[in-house]
Amino acid sequence: MKFLVCISNVPDTTTKISFTPDNKEFNKAGVQFVINPWDEYALTRAIELKEANAGSTVTVLNVGEADTEPNIRKALAIGADDAIRVNAAPQDAFFVAEQIAAVAKDGGYDVILMGKESIDYNGFQVHGMVGELLGIPTVAPAMKLDLAGTTATLEREIEGGKEIVEVSTPFVASCQQPMCEPRIPNMRGIMTARTKPLKVVPPVGDPARTQVAEFALPPKKQGVKLIDAANAGELIKLLRNEAKVI
Amino acid sequence: MSVLVVVECAEGEVKKSSLEVATYGARVAAMLGTTATAIAVGEATEASLAKLGEQGITKVLYDAEPRLKDFVNNAYTKLIATAAEQEGVQVLVLANSNIGASVGSRLSVRLKASLATNVVELPKTDGGQFVVKRGAFSGKAFSDVVLSGDRKIVAVKKNSLEARHEAGKTAEVVAFAAQLTDADFADAPKQVVMQEQTGGVLLPEAALVVSGGRGMKGPENWHLIEELAQALHAGTACSKPVSDVDWRPHHEHVGQTGITISPNLYIACGISGAIQHLAGVNSSKVIVVINKDPEAPFFKAADYGIVGDVFDVLPKLTAAVKELN
Ligand SMILES: Cc1cc2nc3c(=O)[nH]c(=O)nc-3n(C[C@H](O)[C@H](O)[C@H](O)COP(=O)(O)OP(=O)(O)OC[C@H]3O[C@@H](n4cnc5c(N)ncnc54)[C@H](O)[C@@H]3O)c2cc1C
């Protein structure tokens, strides 16, 4: 089985978000970047399945400039075998999907995994675009993934429940909890990751279909109105008469 | 040239989020000087589809193929794409739901359309551009996005705009056959398992949400959350550590790695308000925080707060709601 795991490089989850003075770009100054938390589920599950299926390989793929390499190396340290970086700043979901589809087409991968969405742009789009570009099924978002030969059984979250879906390889799945327990790299992994192959390839495809005109932060809250715990019922009256939400 | 709206149905009825989407689509159609048609997916009665007239829809296409009752990605994509081509679609509107995201992304490739998900406002169309506002950075920011090209797909976030209800208006329901084949159903679900929802309110659709964190101490105390939720007809949610230790099911976990919600009212009980939790809830219209620690970070994001013990405060709130009803 050949697994391709797509990872994005995102601001750490504790980051206070700010933008450049013209509000056109995210302000990266002083921000630490991590592997997108949703992608960690995809990566770990691929490694678990590789371990259970002898002869399998896991390739990680990132669309990004050279500054993403520390997190690509981290994915290698967690247990991926090799990596590909498409040397381009990700412009929009479609642009990223085109890069992934191009790599996948040439590489003959059986299973393409990624996180449900990236925690920065929250597109929740790339999975379907890749599936459609390659003409293969997509399962999104997947909470469970098992493989028996070339047949995969997945649990897909639907509002209020789940669907059990069976698909044949090749397919794309976007992963979320509770797929597995994400792993952290150990010392041996970190040492071996340094020598694992990381190939850099140029971007392909059409330009982006969407452009960000401006970013904005949500309006500041007015400040909290405290109600005495002894008269907690007062809150319900305020919610009806003042906030008008109940 | 037209606006096509995808409405999701379950158990014969149009989902609440799809009534919002229908309203959105009808408003966009009015802006563009055209009409809004809907394509219904899932199980719907003709009467419930005709009622989409109340949201401003003029015509509803419906394929009664029984295998479309449950979500099938390939079949839904083909069904909607066929309708979109037939209607000469310019703007396709769907819900930012698991179905919307699954088919919306495939459709954007198939229809060569630009796509924006997580959209929270009606578009601005000045100067020939089509600009939508969407949530980004897990609810910590917004972005205005320009959609280029002739065709656009917009996935509207739940609770972003109120559904219109113009009593008495009806839409024409038209039978529609997308000529689906067995191959289109190759990825049909083998089984669908529905979870029990508190008071029958689905969390992603809920206008009011009562949520509990580690401060609730254990699953045996969740009846306090459920009783308040039931009295308010609210959905229930939880923080990540609560679902990690299986006090509550995963689908109730909200936040950066859970689901993002934007209800009219979010009541957080015994939740500290870590930045990853806030990311999933801070676009709620009104936030109430109950925490015994006056320094809990959640109070900074709250509109109303009670510094107190949840075990003392929650029963009082439930009693007050019952008194009011
Ligand atoms: C990559 C990453 C992703 C994450 N994603 C998410 C996410 O999606 N969602 C999420 O929720 N978290 C997420 N987290 C975890 C997050 O950082 C916090 O750990 C979590 O939100 C804390 O949950 P909590 O507030 O329930 O628990 P705690 O932090 O333990 O807080 C419990 C609170 O309850 C109060 N309390 C205790 N007893 C009582 C009482 N009797 N009455 C009233 N108040 C009481 C305490 O004062 C405290 O403030 C993520 C973390 C990481 C690193």
XYZ file of C-alpha atoms and ligand atoms in Angstrom:
624
model
C 0.000 0.000 0.000
C 1.303 3.446 -0.883
C -0.008 6.178 1.425
C 0.196 9.873 0.606
C -0.427 12.162 3.579
C -0.957 15.879 2.950
C 0.128 18.182 5.749
C -0.228 21.920 6.080
C 1.913 24.262 8.094
C -0.279 26.386 10.377
C 0.100 28.860 13.270
C 0.277 27.116 16.646
C -3.194 26.738 18.185
C -2.416 29.274 20.952
C -1.527 32.032 18.449
C -3.203 35.420 18.829
C -4.140 36.257 15.271
C -3.042 39.578 13.727
C -2.545 40.925 10.220
C -0.129 43.149 8.289
C -1.028 46.890 8.475
C -2.885 46.750 5.144
C -4.894 43.741 6.460
C -3.975 41.767 3.373
C -1.848 39.079 5.002
C -1.484 37.131 8.201
C 1.271 38.586 10.388
C 3.787 35.757 10.831
C 6.106 37.747 13.123
C 6.897 35.811 16.290
C 4.446 33.040 15.407
C 5.374 29.394 15.791
C 4.141 27.066 13.061
C 3.011 23.480 13.643
C 1.661 20.577 11.619
C -2.069 21.220 11.239
C -3.659 19.315 14.173
C -6.220 17.574 11.920
C -3.391 16.369 9.651
C -1.748 14.656 12.622
C -4.689 12.241 12.672
C -4.148 11.476 8.981
C -0.404 11.029 9.450
C -0.634 8.796 12.512
C -3.344 6.593 11.034
C -1.301 6.151 7.836
C 1.711 5.098 9.909
C -0.410 2.656 11.942
C -1.771 1.124 8.730
C 1.708 0.943 7.218
C 2.907 -0.953 10.278
C 0.004 -3.377 9.931
C 0.562 -3.920 6.171
C 4.109 -5.066 5.437
C 5.796 -3.444 2.461
C 3.756 -0.235 2.713
C 5.183 3.270 2.519
C 4.034 6.669 3.761
C 4.962 9.798 1.816
C 4.204 13.217 3.245
C 3.367 16.071 0.952
C 3.338 19.763 1.704
C 2.615 22.686 -0.582
C 4.766 25.430 0.874
C 7.970 27.410 0.763
C 11.254 26.369 2.404
C 10.150 27.593 5.844
C 7.791 24.601 6.181
C 10.656 22.076 6.177
C 10.998 21.803 9.982
C 7.424 20.486 10.144
C 7.988 18.171 7.180
C 10.998 16.761 9.071
C 8.780 16.380 12.128
C 6.347 14.274 10.081
C 9.303 12.147 8.959
C 10.378 11.832 12.599
C 6.903 10.588 13.521
C 7.372 7.761 11.008
C 6.782 8.784 7.377
C 9.325 7.343 4.919
C 9.924 10.234 2.570
C 8.569 13.671 1.705
C 7.701 15.919 -1.191
C 7.454 19.679 -0.987
C 5.771 21.552 -3.812
C 7.719 24.772 -3.772
C 4.967 27.417 -3.709
C 3.060 29.533 -1.227
C -0.420 28.010 -1.002
C -2.710 30.511 -2.741
C -6.120 28.950 -2.240
C -7.687 25.521 -1.779
C -7.982 24.882 -5.510
C -4.337 25.726 -6.123
C -3.274 23.349 -3.327
C -5.599 20.611 -4.590
C -4.078 20.863 -8.085
C -0.579 20.358 -6.659
C -1.676 17.350 -4.604
C -3.511 15.808 -7.557
C -0.456 16.260 -9.810
C 1.842 14.533 -7.298
C -0.709 11.770 -6.676
C -1.231 11.094 -10.375
C 2.466 10.538 -10.970
C 3.084 8.592 -7.778
C 0.449 5.864 -8.001
C -0.731 6.227 -4.404
C -3.469 3.920 -3.101
C -4.654 5.996 -0.165
C -4.525 9.791 0.055
C -5.151 11.143 3.541
C -5.366 14.670 4.892
C -6.940 16.490 7.812
C -10.535 17.650 7.712
C -9.412 21.237 7.170
C -6.517 23.535 8.047
C -6.989 25.567 11.215
C -5.894 28.796 9.479
C -8.090 29.127 6.396
C -10.689 26.527 7.452
C -11.585 25.632 3.892
C -12.718 21.999 4.332
C -12.426 21.817 0.521
C -9.147 20.259 -0.588
C -10.256 16.616 -0.099
C -13.163 16.864 -2.547
C -11.198 18.847 -5.105
C -8.393 16.265 -5.107
C -10.909 13.399 -5.390
C -12.660 15.072 -8.295
C -9.407 16.012 -10.090
C -8.304 12.370 -9.856
C -11.769 10.903 -10.473
C -11.697 8.797 -7.284
C -14.030 8.650 -4.244
C -13.691 11.009 -1.280
C -14.861 10.369 2.245
C -15.098 13.483 4.398
C -14.866 13.855 7.313
C -13.704 10.384 8.340
C -13.606 9.337 12.000
C -12.420 5.774 11.461
C -10.451 4.020 8.720
C -9.710 0.296 8.392
C -8.143 -1.518 5.465
C -8.550 -5.100 4.291
C -6.636 -5.627 1.064
C -7.801 -2.956 -1.333
C -11.094 -2.365 0.478
C -11.370 0.386 3.067
C -14.128 0.736 5.625
C -14.629 4.239 6.946
C -16.904 5.979 9.393
C -18.005 9.294 8.051
C -19.517 11.921 10.327
C -22.935 13.200 9.331
C -24.918 15.758 11.302
C -26.435 13.752 14.132
C -24.738 10.449 13.390
C -22.402 8.499 11.174
C -22.346 6.592 7.908
C -20.336 3.423 7.447
C -18.840 3.603 3.952
C -16.858 1.031 1.986
C -14.615 2.147 -0.869
C -11.902 0.539 -2.977
C -8.451 2.018 -3.379
C -7.511 4.536 -4.620
C -9.507 7.037 -2.567
C -9.148 10.273 -0.596
C -10.204 10.694 3.029
C -10.130 13.778 5.229
C -9.553 12.786 8.839
C -10.750 13.956 12.222
C -11.124 12.665 15.746
C -11.394 10.008 17.058
C -9.417 8.335 14.263
C -6.337 7.634 16.385
C -4.108 9.081 19.092
C -1.643 11.426 17.331
C 1.993 10.432 17.947
C 4.867 12.637 18.940
C 8.364 12.061 17.562
C 10.904 10.173 19.708
C 14.677 10.690 19.737
C 15.385 7.861 17.303
C 12.746 9.221 14.921
C 14.256 12.691 15.061
C 17.728 11.311 14.282
C 16.599 9.166 11.336
C 14.363 11.923 9.936
C 17.456 13.965 9.061
C 18.539 11.445 6.457
C 15.141 10.606 4.946
C 14.598 11.909 1.383
C 12.799 15.231 0.915
C 12.149 16.055 -2.724
C 11.328 19.619 -3.808
C 9.214 20.001 -6.960
C 7.925 23.084 -8.801
C 4.210 23.979 -8.806
C 1.908 23.190 -11.727
C -1.627 24.051 -12.795
C -3.859 27.074 -13.062
C -3.857 30.196 -10.916
C -5.981 30.472 -7.780
C -9.728 31.002 -8.190
C -10.182 33.094 -5.063
C -8.282 36.066 -3.658
C -8.374 37.490 -0.142
C -9.240 41.193 -0.370
C -8.959 41.850 3.338
C -8.737 40.193 6.741
C -10.502 41.519 9.826
C -10.699 40.662 13.507
C -14.095 40.204 15.166
C -15.477 43.246 17.014
C -14.319 43.529 20.619
C -16.729 42.333 23.327
C -18.324 44.998 25.536
C -17.150 43.289 28.724
C -18.883 40.766 30.917
C -21.945 41.578 33.014
C -21.672 39.605 36.247
C -24.702 38.228 38.045
C -24.548 37.190 41.687
C -24.610 33.389 42.047
C -27.181 33.689 44.841
C -29.646 35.243 42.338
C -28.664 33.089 39.371
C -32.256 33.130 38.075
C -31.791 36.834 37.299
C -29.638 35.747 34.331
C -32.589 34.069 32.637
C -34.601 37.303 32.832
C -31.688 39.242 31.309
C -31.355 36.713 28.501
C -35.029 37.163 27.685
C -35.528 40.892 28.208
C -32.117 42.415 27.535
C -30.204 40.064 25.198
C -33.478 38.748 23.676
C -32.039 35.336 22.873
C -34.518 33.081 24.703
C -28.193 32.556 -15.636
C -29.601 31.600 -12.288
C -29.100 30.898 -8.618
C -29.373 27.272 -7.538
C -29.744 26.369 -3.870
C -29.016 22.907 -2.470
C -31.505 22.105 0.302
C -30.837 19.164 2.591
C -33.837 17.240 3.882
C -34.246 14.559 6.515
C -37.329 12.605 7.555
C -39.464 14.476 5.069
C -38.564 17.959 6.277
C -36.150 20.629 5.045
C -33.359 21.152 7.615
C -33.302 24.464 9.467
C -29.859 25.325 8.045
C -31.251 24.763 4.541
C -34.090 27.236 5.195
C -31.309 29.742 5.944
C -29.479 28.728 2.770
C -32.681 29.073 0.732
C -33.157 32.581 2.124
C -29.547 33.407 1.251
C -29.991 32.094 -2.296
C -33.227 34.022 -2.839
C -31.570 37.237 -1.635
C -28.596 36.720 -3.968
C -31.004 36.048 -6.846
C -32.793 39.329 -6.099
C -29.438 41.148 -6.094
C -28.615 39.668 -9.512
C -32.092 40.292 -10.906
C -32.920 36.620 -11.328
C -34.862 33.881 -9.509
C -33.708 31.140 -7.161
C -34.320 27.464 -7.892
C -33.645 24.737 -5.324
C -32.453 21.179 -5.776
C -33.545 19.015 -2.848
C -31.432 16.148 -1.507
C -32.436 13.608 1.120
C -35.927 12.510 1.992
C -38.569 15.201 1.479
C -42.327 15.474 1.177
C -43.773 17.570 -1.636
C -45.540 19.792 0.901
C -42.339 20.619 2.778
C -40.584 21.459 -0.511
C -43.457 23.668 -1.712
C -43.101 25.621 1.533
C -39.649 26.775 0.384
C -41.669 29.512 -1.347
C -41.741 31.149 2.088
C -37.974 31.624 1.822
C -38.294 33.106 -1.682
C -37.612 29.999 -3.789
C -39.708 29.834 -6.967
C -39.018 26.271 -8.168
C -37.786 23.102 -6.460
C -36.263 20.184 -8.366
C -36.651 16.804 -6.677
C -35.380 13.389 -7.712
C -37.409 10.782 -5.859
C -34.798 7.987 -6.392
C -34.986 6.141 -3.024
C -31.210 5.532 -2.825
C -30.739 9.318 -2.466
C -32.304 9.230 1.003
C -28.867 8.879 2.618
C -25.849 10.889 1.573
C -23.904 9.378 -1.362
C -21.098 11.680 -2.416
C -20.810 10.658 -6.103
C -24.541 10.473 -6.705
C -25.267 13.783 -4.957
C -22.462 15.482 -6.884
C -23.808 14.229 -10.220
C -27.399 15.097 -9.308
C -26.522 18.676 -8.356
C -24.114 19.143 -11.289
C -26.834 18.002 -13.716
C -29.308 20.460 -12.187
C -26.687 23.221 -12.266
C -26.000 22.681 -15.971
C -29.726 22.524 -16.775
C -30.387 25.782 -14.908
C -27.327 27.568 -16.336
C -26.160 28.238 -12.829
C -24.186 31.350 -11.999
C -24.242 31.073 -8.217
C -24.684 27.785 -6.358
C -25.507 28.091 -2.667
C -25.247 25.271 -0.128
C -24.918 24.780 3.627
C -21.491 24.681 5.248
C -22.337 21.202 6.494
C -20.611 17.853 6.058
C -22.759 17.272 2.968
C -22.184 20.800 1.662
C -18.414 20.551 2.079
C -18.265 17.102 0.491
C -20.238 17.920 -2.641
C -19.339 21.629 -2.832
C -15.646 20.880 -3.216
C -16.240 18.218 -5.905
C -18.697 20.487 -7.720
C -16.234 23.369 -7.805
C -13.918 21.224 -9.924
C -16.676 19.722 -12.056
C -18.386 23.066 -12.753
C -15.096 25.039 -12.910
C -16.451 27.318 -10.194
C -14.691 29.316 -7.495
C -15.689 28.226 -4.002
C -15.951 29.913 -0.609
C -16.936 27.942 2.487
C -17.803 29.192 5.987
C -19.536 32.254 4.531
C -21.256 34.468 7.112
C -22.823 37.331 5.118
C -24.547 38.106 1.843
C -22.104 38.915 -0.985
C -21.093 42.403 -2.023
C -21.378 42.783 -5.764
C -20.168 46.356 -6.324
C -18.059 47.057 -9.370
C -18.782 43.714 -10.978
C -16.889 41.821 -8.265
C -18.397 39.106 -6.095
C -17.004 39.363 -2.566
C -18.057 37.230 0.395
C -17.141 37.464 4.045
C -16.069 34.171 5.610
C -14.772 32.965 8.957
C -11.035 32.163 9.089
C -8.465 31.124 11.691
C -11.034 28.916 13.414
C -13.341 31.771 14.306
C -10.523 34.083 15.437
C -10.855 36.282 12.304
C -12.772 36.949 9.094
C -11.709 37.457 5.513
C -13.323 39.134 2.521
C -12.783 36.842 -0.436
C -13.148 37.716 -4.109
C -14.598 34.842 -6.128
C -13.393 34.978 -9.726
C -14.791 33.335 -12.842
C -18.332 33.036 -14.186
C -19.541 30.454 -11.689
C -19.405 30.701 -7.927
C -20.215 28.313 -5.104
C -20.967 29.669 -1.642
C -21.266 27.463 1.463
C -23.179 29.372 4.141
C -22.328 28.884 7.813
C -25.243 27.868 10.019
C -27.029 30.567 12.027
C -25.377 33.314 9.932
C -28.621 34.728 8.668
C -32.182 34.235 9.784
C -34.507 32.277 7.512
C -37.265 34.409 5.966
C -40.850 33.134 6.406
C -43.292 34.837 4.057
C -46.445 32.985 5.026
C -48.532 31.503 2.238
C -45.946 31.683 -0.558
C -45.319 28.380 -2.294
C -42.709 27.066 -4.693
C -43.456 24.877 -7.698
C -42.126 21.345 -7.114
C -40.825 19.739 -10.313
C -39.789 16.102 -10.749
C -36.144 15.872 -11.762
C -34.250 12.811 -12.939
C -30.463 12.957 -13.125
C -30.275 9.523 -14.835
C -28.187 8.079 -12.022
C -26.680 4.663 -12.604
C -25.601 1.907 -10.198
C -21.998 3.097 -10.587
C -22.999 6.464 -9.111
C -24.010 4.637 -5.938
C -20.746 2.677 -5.541
C -19.867 4.767 -2.475
C -23.339 4.486 -0.903
C -23.241 3.944 2.864
C -23.506 0.362 4.073
C -25.118 1.556 7.263
C -26.297 4.792 8.844
C -26.213 5.125 12.629
C -27.954 8.083 14.229
C -26.950 9.217 17.681
C -29.331 10.187 20.384
C -29.513 13.998 20.719
C -30.408 15.767 23.931
C -34.008 16.920 23.638
C -33.901 16.043 19.929
C -31.880 19.191 19.094
C -28.955 18.664 16.708
C -25.887 20.558 17.933
C -24.765 21.965 14.556
C -28.296 23.294 13.934
C -29.015 24.503 17.471
C -29.822 28.170 18.081
C -29.162 27.724 21.818
C -26.394 25.537 23.276
C -25.579 24.467 26.841
C -22.023 23.148 27.159
C -20.023 21.486 29.915
C -16.301 21.169 30.649
C -14.072 19.354 33.058
C -15.601 21.424 35.879
C -18.681 19.176 35.628
C -16.484 16.534 37.329
C -17.984 13.458 35.664
C -20.618 12.076 33.263
C -22.949 11.326 36.171
C -23.472 15.083 36.578
C -24.457 15.716 32.952
C -28.155 15.592 33.814
C -27.668 19.161 35.097
C -26.583 20.271 31.605
C -29.334 18.217 29.960
C -32.092 19.537 32.208
C -31.201 23.156 31.428
C -30.859 22.307 27.717
C -34.220 20.585 27.678
C -35.952 23.507 29.404
C -34.447 25.893 26.825
C -34.887 23.522 23.827
C -31.112 23.799 23.403
C -28.466 21.448 22.055
C -25.647 20.198 24.301
C -21.893 20.446 23.746
C -18.635 19.858 25.627
C -14.936 20.733 25.740
C -12.254 18.467 24.261
C -10.991 16.803 27.475
C -14.577 15.794 28.226
C -14.939 13.895 24.951
C -11.340 12.608 25.176
C -12.228 10.727 28.372
C -15.585 9.633 26.918
C -17.831 11.497 29.347
C -19.581 12.719 26.220
C -19.549 11.574 22.579
C -17.042 13.094 20.181
C -19.706 14.806 18.053
C -20.476 17.153 20.961
C -16.881 18.424 21.187
C -16.617 22.058 20.091
C -13.469 24.084 19.416
C -10.482 24.279 17.161
C -10.337 20.509 16.639
C -14.024 19.892 17.273
C -16.914 21.548 15.527
C -17.315 25.294 15.152
C -20.698 26.633 16.127
C -22.288 30.074 16.118
C -25.553 29.810 18.054
C -27.508 32.799 19.360
C -26.682 31.716 22.922
C -23.787 29.610 24.247
C -23.803 28.747 27.962
C -20.409 27.414 29.131
C -20.480 25.524 32.430
C -17.201 24.633 34.154
C -15.109 25.414 31.055
C -11.916 27.451 31.454
C -12.047 29.119 28.033
C -8.717 27.985 26.586
C -7.991 29.654 23.249
C -8.597 26.370 21.382
C -12.052 26.055 22.920
C -12.921 29.711 22.232
C -11.938 29.244 18.597
C -14.972 27.051 18.081
C -17.555 29.138 19.910
C -16.564 32.788 19.989
C -18.761 33.753 17.086
C -21.806 32.856 19.207
C -24.022 35.951 19.484
C -24.288 35.858 23.292
C -21.921 33.939 25.577
C -22.727 33.076 29.200
C -19.982 31.687 31.428
C -20.462 29.896 34.733
C -17.184 29.174 36.490
C -16.133 29.174 40.147
C -12.789 30.747 39.258
C -13.223 34.519 38.730
C -9.902 34.505 36.823
C -11.075 31.938 34.250
C -10.109 33.328 30.796
C -13.607 32.619 29.446
C -15.014 35.623 31.359
C -13.047 37.893 28.965
C -15.030 36.516 26.017
C -18.373 36.429 27.839
C -21.370 38.764 27.696
C -22.857 37.495 30.959
C -21.128 35.615 33.733
C -21.754 33.988 37.082
C -18.831 33.339 39.392
C -20.096 30.265 41.170
C -20.301 26.517 41.521
C -22.053 24.820 38.596
C -23.699 22.341 40.950
C -25.389 25.213 42.753
C -26.034 27.521 39.769
C -27.362 25.122 37.104
C -30.449 23.929 39.054
C -31.333 27.561 39.754
C -31.127 28.438 36.062
C -33.278 25.455 35.080
C -35.884 26.429 37.675
C -35.885 30.029 36.424
C -36.427 28.909 32.802
C -39.313 26.657 33.848
C -40.867 29.539 35.759
C -40.636 31.754 32.697
C -42.181 29.217 30.295
C -3.895 21.254 19.343
C -4.937 21.461 20.395
C -6.271 21.482 19.996
C -7.280 21.651 20.964
N -8.588 21.689 20.557
C -9.559 21.896 21.478
C -10.933 21.967 21.109
O -11.286 21.814 19.940
N -11.858 22.171 22.070
C -11.519 22.315 23.382
O -12.430 22.491 24.217
N -10.244 22.243 23.769
C -9.256 22.029 22.862
N -7.964 21.936 23.278
C -7.713 21.861 24.729
C -7.716 23.191 25.419
O -6.417 23.732 25.353
C -8.107 23.028 26.907
O -7.273 22.066 27.502
C -9.557 22.610 27.119
O -10.442 23.421 26.386
C -9.902 22.689 28.598
O -11.173 22.137 28.828
P -12.014 22.533 30.122
O -12.153 23.999 30.163
O -13.232 21.697 30.108
O -11.110 21.985 31.334
P -10.173 22.739 32.361
O -9.122 23.535 31.661
O -9.760 21.709 33.332
O -11.120 23.770 33.063
C -12.172 23.424 33.910
C -12.784 24.698 34.433
O -13.868 24.356 35.274
C -13.873 25.209 36.409
N -14.551 24.486 37.489
C -14.121 23.402 38.173
N -15.047 23.003 39.047
C -16.089 23.847 38.943
C -17.353 23.964 39.574
N -17.758 23.103 40.511
N -18.171 24.966 39.221
C -17.799 25.863 38.265
N -16.625 25.787 37.618
C -15.776 24.807 37.940
C -12.418 25.504 36.680
O -12.291 26.734 37.367
C -11.826 25.551 35.261
O -11.856 26.875 34.733
C -6.946 21.783 22.333
C -5.586 21.770 22.706
C -4.595 21.613 21.761
C -3.172 21.627 22.207
